[in-house]
CSV table of C-alpha atoms and ligand atoms in Angstrom, one decimal:
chain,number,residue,atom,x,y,z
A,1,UNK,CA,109.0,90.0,125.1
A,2,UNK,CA,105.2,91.4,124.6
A,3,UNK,CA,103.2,89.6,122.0
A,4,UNK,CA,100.7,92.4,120.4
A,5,UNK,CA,97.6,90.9,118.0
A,6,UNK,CA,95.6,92.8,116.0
A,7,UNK,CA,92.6,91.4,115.3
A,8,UNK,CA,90.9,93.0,112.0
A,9,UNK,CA,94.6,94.1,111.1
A,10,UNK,CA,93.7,94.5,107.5
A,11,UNK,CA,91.2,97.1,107.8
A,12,UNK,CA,90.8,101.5,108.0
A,13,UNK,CA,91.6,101.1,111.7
A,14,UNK,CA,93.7,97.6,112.0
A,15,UNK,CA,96.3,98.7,109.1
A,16,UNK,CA,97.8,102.4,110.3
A,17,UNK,CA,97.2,100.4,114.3
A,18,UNK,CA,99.7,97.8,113.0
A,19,UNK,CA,102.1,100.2,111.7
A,20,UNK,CA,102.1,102.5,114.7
A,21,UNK,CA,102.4,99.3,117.2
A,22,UNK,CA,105.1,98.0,114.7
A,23,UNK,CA,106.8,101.5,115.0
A,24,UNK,CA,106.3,101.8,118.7
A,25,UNK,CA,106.2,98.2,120.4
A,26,UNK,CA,109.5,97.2,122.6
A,27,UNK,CA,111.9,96.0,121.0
A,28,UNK,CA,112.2,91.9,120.1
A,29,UNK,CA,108.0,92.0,120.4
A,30,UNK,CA,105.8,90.0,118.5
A,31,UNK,CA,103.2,92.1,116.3
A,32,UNK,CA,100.3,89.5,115.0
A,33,UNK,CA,97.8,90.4,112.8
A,34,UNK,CA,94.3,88.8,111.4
A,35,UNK,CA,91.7,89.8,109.4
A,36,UNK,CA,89.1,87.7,107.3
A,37,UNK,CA,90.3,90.1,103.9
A,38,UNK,CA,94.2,91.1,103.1
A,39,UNK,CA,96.2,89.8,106.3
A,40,UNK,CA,99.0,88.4,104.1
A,41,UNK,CA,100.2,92.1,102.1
A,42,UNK,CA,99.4,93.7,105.7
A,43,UNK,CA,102.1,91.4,106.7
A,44,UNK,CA,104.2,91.8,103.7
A,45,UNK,CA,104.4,95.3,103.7
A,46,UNK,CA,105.0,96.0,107.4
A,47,UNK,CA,108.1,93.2,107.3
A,48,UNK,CA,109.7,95.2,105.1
A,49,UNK,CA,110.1,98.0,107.9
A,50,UNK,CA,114.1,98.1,109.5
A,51,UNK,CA,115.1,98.6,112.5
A,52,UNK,CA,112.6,98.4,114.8
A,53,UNK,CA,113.2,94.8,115.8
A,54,UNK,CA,109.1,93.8,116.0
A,55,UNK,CA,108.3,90.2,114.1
A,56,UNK,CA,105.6,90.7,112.4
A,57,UNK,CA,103.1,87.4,112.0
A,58,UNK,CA,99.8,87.0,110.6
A,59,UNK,CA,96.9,84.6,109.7
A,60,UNK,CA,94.7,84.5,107.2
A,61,UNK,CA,90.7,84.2,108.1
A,62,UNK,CA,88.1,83.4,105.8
A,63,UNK,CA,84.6,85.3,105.4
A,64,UNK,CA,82.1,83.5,107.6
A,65,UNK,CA,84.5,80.9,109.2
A,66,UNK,CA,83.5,81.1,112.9
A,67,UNK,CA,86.2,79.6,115.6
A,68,UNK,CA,88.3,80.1,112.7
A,69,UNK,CA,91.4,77.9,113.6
A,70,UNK,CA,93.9,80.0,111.8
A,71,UNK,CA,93.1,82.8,114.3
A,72,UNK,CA,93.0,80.2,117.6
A,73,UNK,CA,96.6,79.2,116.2
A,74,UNK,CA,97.7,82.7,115.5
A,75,UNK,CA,96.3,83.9,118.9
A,76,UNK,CA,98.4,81.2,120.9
A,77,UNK,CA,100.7,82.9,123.5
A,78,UNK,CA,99.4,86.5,122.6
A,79,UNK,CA,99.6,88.9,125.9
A,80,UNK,CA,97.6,91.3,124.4
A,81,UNK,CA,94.2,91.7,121.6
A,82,UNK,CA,93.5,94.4,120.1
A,83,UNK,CA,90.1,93.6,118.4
A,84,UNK,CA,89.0,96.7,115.6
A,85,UNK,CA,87.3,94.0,113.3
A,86,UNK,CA,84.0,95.2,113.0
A,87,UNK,CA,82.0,97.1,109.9
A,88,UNK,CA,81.9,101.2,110.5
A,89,UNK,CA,79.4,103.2,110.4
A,90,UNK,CA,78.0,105.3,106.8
A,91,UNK,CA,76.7,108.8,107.2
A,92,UNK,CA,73.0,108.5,109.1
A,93,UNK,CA,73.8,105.5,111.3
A,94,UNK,CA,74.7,105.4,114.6
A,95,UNK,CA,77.0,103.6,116.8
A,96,UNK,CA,74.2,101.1,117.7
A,97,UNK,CA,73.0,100.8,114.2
A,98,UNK,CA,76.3,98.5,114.1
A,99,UNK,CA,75.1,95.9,116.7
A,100,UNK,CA,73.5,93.6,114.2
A,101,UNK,CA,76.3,92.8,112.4
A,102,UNK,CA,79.5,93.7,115.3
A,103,UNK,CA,77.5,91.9,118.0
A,104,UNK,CA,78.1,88.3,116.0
A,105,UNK,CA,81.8,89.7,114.9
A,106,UNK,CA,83.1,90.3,118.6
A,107,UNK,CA,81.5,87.1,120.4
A,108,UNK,CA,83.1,84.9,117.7
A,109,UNK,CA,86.6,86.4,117.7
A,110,UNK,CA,86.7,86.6,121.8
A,111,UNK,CA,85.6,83.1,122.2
A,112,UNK,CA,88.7,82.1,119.8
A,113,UNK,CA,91.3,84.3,121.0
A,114,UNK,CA,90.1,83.7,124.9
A,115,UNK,CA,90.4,80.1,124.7
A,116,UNK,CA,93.6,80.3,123.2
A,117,UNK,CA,95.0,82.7,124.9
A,118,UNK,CA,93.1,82.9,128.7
A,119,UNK,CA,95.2,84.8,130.2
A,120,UNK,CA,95.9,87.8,127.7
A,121,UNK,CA,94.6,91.1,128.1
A,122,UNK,CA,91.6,92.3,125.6
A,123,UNK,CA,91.3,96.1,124.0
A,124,UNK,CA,88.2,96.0,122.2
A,125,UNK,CA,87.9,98.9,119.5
A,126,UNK,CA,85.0,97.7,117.7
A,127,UNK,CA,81.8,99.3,117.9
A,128,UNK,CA,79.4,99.7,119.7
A,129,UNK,CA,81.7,99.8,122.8
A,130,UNK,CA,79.2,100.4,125.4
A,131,UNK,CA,77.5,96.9,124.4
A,132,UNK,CA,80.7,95.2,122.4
A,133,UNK,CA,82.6,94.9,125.7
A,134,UNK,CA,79.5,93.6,127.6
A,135,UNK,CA,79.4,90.4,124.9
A,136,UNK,CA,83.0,90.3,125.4
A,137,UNK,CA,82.5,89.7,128.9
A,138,UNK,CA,80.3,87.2,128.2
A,139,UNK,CA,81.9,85.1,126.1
A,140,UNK,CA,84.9,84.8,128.3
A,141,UNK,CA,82.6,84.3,131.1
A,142,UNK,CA,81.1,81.3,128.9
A,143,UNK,CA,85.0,79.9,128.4
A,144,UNK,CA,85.3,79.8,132.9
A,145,UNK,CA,88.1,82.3,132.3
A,146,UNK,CA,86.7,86.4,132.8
A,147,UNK,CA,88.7,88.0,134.2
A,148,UNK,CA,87.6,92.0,134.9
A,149,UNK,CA,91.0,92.8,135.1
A,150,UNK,CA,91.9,92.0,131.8
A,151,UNK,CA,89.1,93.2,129.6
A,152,UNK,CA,89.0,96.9,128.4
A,153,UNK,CA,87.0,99.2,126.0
A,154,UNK,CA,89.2,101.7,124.4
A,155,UNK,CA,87.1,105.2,124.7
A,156,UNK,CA,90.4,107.0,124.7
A,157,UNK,CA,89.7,108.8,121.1
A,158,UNK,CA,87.0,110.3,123.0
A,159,UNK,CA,90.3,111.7,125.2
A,160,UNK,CA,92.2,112.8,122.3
A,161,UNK,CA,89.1,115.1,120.7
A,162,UNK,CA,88.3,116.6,124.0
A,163,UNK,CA,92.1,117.6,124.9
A,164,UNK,CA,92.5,118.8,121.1
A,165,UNK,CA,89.3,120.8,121.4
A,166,UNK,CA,90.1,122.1,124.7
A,167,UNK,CA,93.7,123.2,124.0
A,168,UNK,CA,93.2,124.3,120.9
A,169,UNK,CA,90.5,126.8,122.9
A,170,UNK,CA,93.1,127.6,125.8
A,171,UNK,CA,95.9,128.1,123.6
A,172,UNK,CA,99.1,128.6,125.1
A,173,UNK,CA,97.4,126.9,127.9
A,174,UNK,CA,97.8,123.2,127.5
A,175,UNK,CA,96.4,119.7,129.2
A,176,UNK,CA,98.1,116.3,128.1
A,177,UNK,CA,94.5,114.1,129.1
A,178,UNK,CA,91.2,115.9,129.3
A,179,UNK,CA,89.1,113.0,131.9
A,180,UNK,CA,86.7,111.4,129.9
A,181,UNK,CA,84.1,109.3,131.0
A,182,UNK,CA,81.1,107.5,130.6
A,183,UNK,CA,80.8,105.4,127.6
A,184,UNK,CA,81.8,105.9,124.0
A,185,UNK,CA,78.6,107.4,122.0
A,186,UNK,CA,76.9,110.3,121.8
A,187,UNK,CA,75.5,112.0,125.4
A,188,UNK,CA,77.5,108.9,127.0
A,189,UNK,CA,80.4,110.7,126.4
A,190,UNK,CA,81.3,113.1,129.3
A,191,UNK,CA,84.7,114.9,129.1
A,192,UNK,CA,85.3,116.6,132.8
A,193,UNK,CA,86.7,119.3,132.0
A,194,UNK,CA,86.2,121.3,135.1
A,195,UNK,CA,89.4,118.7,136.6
A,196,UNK,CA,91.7,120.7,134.3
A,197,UNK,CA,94.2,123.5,136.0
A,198,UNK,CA,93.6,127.3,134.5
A,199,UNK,CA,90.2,129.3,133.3
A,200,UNK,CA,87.6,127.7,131.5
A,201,UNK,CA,86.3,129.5,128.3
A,202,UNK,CA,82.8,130.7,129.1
A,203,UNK,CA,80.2,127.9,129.9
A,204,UNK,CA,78.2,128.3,126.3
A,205,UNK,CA,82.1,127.7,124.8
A,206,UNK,CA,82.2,125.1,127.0
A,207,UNK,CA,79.2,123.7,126.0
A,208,UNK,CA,79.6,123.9,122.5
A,209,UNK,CA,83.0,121.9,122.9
A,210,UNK,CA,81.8,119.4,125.0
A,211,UNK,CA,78.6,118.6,122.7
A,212,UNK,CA,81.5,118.2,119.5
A,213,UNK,CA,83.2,116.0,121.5
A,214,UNK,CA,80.0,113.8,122.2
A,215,UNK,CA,79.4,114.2,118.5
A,216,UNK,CA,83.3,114.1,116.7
A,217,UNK,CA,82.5,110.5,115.6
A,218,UNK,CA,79.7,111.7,113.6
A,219,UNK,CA,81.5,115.1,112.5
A,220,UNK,CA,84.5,112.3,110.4
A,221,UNK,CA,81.4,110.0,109.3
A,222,UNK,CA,79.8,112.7,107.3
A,223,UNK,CA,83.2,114.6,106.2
A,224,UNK,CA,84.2,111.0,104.8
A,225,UNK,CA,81.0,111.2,103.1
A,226,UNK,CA,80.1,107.1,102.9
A,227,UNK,CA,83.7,106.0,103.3
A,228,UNK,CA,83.5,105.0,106.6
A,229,UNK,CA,84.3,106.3,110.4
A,230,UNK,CA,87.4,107.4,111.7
A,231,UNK,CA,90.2,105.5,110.9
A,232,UNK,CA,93.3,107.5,111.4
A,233,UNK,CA,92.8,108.9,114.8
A,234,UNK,CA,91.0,105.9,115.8
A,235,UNK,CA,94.2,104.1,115.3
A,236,UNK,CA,96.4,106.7,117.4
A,237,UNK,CA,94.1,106.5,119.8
A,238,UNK,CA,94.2,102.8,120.0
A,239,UNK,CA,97.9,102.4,119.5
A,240,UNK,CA,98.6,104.5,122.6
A,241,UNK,CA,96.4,102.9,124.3
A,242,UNK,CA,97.6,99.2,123.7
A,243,UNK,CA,100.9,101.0,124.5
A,244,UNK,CA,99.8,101.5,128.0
A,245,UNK,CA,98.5,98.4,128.5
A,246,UNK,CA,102.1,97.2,127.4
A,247,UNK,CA,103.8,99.0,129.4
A,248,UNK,CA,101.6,98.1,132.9
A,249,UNK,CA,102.3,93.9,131.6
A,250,UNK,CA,105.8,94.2,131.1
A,251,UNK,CA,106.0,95.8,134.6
A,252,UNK,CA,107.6,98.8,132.8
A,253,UNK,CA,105.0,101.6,134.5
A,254,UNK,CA,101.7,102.1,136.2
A,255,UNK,CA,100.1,104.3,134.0
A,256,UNK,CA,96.9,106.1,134.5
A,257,UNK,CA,94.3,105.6,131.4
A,258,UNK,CA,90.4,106.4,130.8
A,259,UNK,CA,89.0,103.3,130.0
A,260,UNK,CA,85.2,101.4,129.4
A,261,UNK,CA,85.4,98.5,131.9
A,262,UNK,CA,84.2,96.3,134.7
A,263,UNK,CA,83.5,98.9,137.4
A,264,UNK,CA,83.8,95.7,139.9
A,265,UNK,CA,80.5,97.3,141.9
A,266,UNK,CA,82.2,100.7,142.2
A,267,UNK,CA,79.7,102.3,140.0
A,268,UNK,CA,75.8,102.0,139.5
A,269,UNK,CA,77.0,100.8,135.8
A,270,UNK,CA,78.4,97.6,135.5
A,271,UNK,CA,80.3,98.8,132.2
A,272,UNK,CA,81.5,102.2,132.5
A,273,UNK,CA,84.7,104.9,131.6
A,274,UNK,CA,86.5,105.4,134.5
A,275,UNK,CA,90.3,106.0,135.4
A,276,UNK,CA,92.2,103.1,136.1
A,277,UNK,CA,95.8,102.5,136.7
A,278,UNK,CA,97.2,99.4,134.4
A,279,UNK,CA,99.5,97.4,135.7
A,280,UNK,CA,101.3,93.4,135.5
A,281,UNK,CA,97.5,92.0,135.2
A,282,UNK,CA,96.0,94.4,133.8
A,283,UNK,CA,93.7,96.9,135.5
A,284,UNK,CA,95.4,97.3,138.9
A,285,UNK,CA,93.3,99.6,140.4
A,286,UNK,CA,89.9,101.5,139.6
A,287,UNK,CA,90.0,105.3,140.7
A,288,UNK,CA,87.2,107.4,141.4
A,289,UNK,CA,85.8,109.7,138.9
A,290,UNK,CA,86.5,112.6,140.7
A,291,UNK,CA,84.9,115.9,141.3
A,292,UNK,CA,82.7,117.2,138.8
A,293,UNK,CA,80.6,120.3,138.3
A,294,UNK,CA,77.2,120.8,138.0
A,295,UNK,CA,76.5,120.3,134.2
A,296,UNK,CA,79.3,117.7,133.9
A,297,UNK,CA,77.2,115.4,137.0
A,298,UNK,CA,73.9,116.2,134.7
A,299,UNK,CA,75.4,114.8,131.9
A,300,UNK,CA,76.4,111.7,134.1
A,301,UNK,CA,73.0,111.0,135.2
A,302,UNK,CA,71.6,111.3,131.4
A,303,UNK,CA,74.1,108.8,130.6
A,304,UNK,CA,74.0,106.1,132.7
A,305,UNK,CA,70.6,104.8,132.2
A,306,UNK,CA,71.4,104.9,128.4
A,307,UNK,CA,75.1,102.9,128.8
A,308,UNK,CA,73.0,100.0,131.5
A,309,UNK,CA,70.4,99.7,128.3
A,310,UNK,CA,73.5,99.1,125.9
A,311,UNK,CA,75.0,96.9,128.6
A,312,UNK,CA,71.8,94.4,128.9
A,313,UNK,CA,71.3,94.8,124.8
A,314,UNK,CA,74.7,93.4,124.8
A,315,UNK,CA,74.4,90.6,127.7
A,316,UNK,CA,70.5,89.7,126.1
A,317,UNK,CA,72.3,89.0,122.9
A,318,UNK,CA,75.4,86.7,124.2
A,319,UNK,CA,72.8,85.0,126.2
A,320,UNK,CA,70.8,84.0,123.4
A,321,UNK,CA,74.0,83.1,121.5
A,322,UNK,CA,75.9,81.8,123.6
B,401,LIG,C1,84.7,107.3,116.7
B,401,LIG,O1,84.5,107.7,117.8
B,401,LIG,O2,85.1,108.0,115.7
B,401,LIG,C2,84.5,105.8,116.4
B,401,LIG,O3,83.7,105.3,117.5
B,401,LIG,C3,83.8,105.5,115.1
B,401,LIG,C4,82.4,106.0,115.0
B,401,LIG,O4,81.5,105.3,114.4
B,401,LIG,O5,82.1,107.2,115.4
């Protein structure tokens, strides 16, 4: 069956992820989990769960260990990553405040699990997105074995607020997946809502919801006051979304997600959210965007200059590190 790792399992994000993958993975899969701090009772505790027929594995990592063997041994035979490790951000920081330190964090991990595992599928969580997925790229680049099929930024919480938003707005009107797309920080974000069936609320609504969704990240910063970014819906968000990819590897569906990834030359962006359909290797096709209104395409062209900037922040640094 699938084997699942979660890299950073140990975590806000990693540990409710490993539970809802435990809960939800097909049955007789392998759930493997990682973190530099408290893999072991991660492990411990989610073993004790019946009944859902997931093995549940782990390795312990060390602070400041790079290539850390334990990981390249836990990460043999894995189909697919699910990298959250990372530090979050405190109230007043942005996304790219986190470069410094995630930047080092993602390179390392993707160079271990990649050359252990070249041929499994990468969900990268941690932030910053728009520039964590470029290093990723390069350091699987640097191992001969990039694949832009099988590497994927997960910007679907960015989905999740702007269908809750939306519905909540329409009620009893109600969309399963709002489009999102773009990247996954502030004006990068651009939920299309002018794709969904049904009346719109009126365009300063409108506004007002799209400019909370480009700025929800923020909202759970401050409400958790210095205790870190979202962790909860972070974790539902990437659960479902590893879910999907499991489902497109076992050949069990094609299903349609909003993803940051390799636009293959189909977009002026290199690295951008587009719909994809997911598939045996991964990204099986790359969809276009679709129509979009007036204000949504203004909000496109603000942020693709910004997401190519976060793109060649990321590839300047893998160079020089790499
Ligand atoms: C989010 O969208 O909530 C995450 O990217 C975390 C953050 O720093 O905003």
């Amino acid at each position: 069956m699938v084997s699942v790792c979660v890299v950073g399992a140990a975590g806000g994000i990693g540990q409710s992820l490993a539970l809802l993958l435990m809960r939800q993975l097909p049955y007789g899969s392998t759930l493997s989990l990682y973190d530099v701090v408290g893999a072991p009772g991660v492990a411990a505790d989610l073993s004790h769960i019946d009944n859902c027929g997931v093995e549940v594995k782990f390795a312990a990592g060390k602070i400041g260990v790079k290539r850390d063997p334990a990981l390249a041994e836990l990460a043999k035979g894995v189909d697919v990553f699910v990298v959250v490790a990372g530090v979050p951000r405190k109230p007043g920081m942005t996304r790219d405040d986190l470069f410094k330190v995630n930047a080092g964090i993602i390179l390392d991990l993707v160079l271990t699990c990649g050359q252990a595992s070249p041929k499994a599928v990468f969900c990268v969580v941690t932030n910053p997105v728009n520039s964590t997925v470029a290093i990723a790229a390069q350091a699987l680049k640097k191992l001969g074995i990039y694949d832009k099929n099988r590497l994927l930024g997960v910007s679907l919480l960015d989905g999740l607020r702007a269908t809750r938003f939306i519905n909540d707005a329409r009620r009893p009107l109600a969309v399963a997946q709002v489009p999102v797309v773009g990247g996954h920080s502030d004006v990068t974000i651009v939920p299309l809502f002018h794709q969904l069936p049904g009346p719109l609320p009126p365009k300063e609504q409108l506004d007002k919801i799209t400019k909370r969704v480009q700025v929800a990240g923020t909202e759970v910063v401050k409400a958790k006051a210095g205790r870190g970014s979202a962790t909860l819906s972070m974790a539902e968000a990437g659960a479902r979304f590893a879910l999907k990819v499991v489902e497109g590897i076992t050949g069990a569906g094609s299903p349609l997600v909003y993803a940051y990834v390799d636009t293959d030359g189909k977009h002026e962006s290199p690295f951008f959210a587009i719909p994809i359909i997911l598939g045996k290797n991964g990204i099986e096709k790359r969809l276009p965007i679709g129509p979009v209104s007036e204000s949504e395409a203004s909000l496109l062209k603000e942020a693709v200059p910004i997401i190519k900037k976060n793109i060649e922040l990321g590839e300047s640094f893998a160079r020089s590190n790499l």
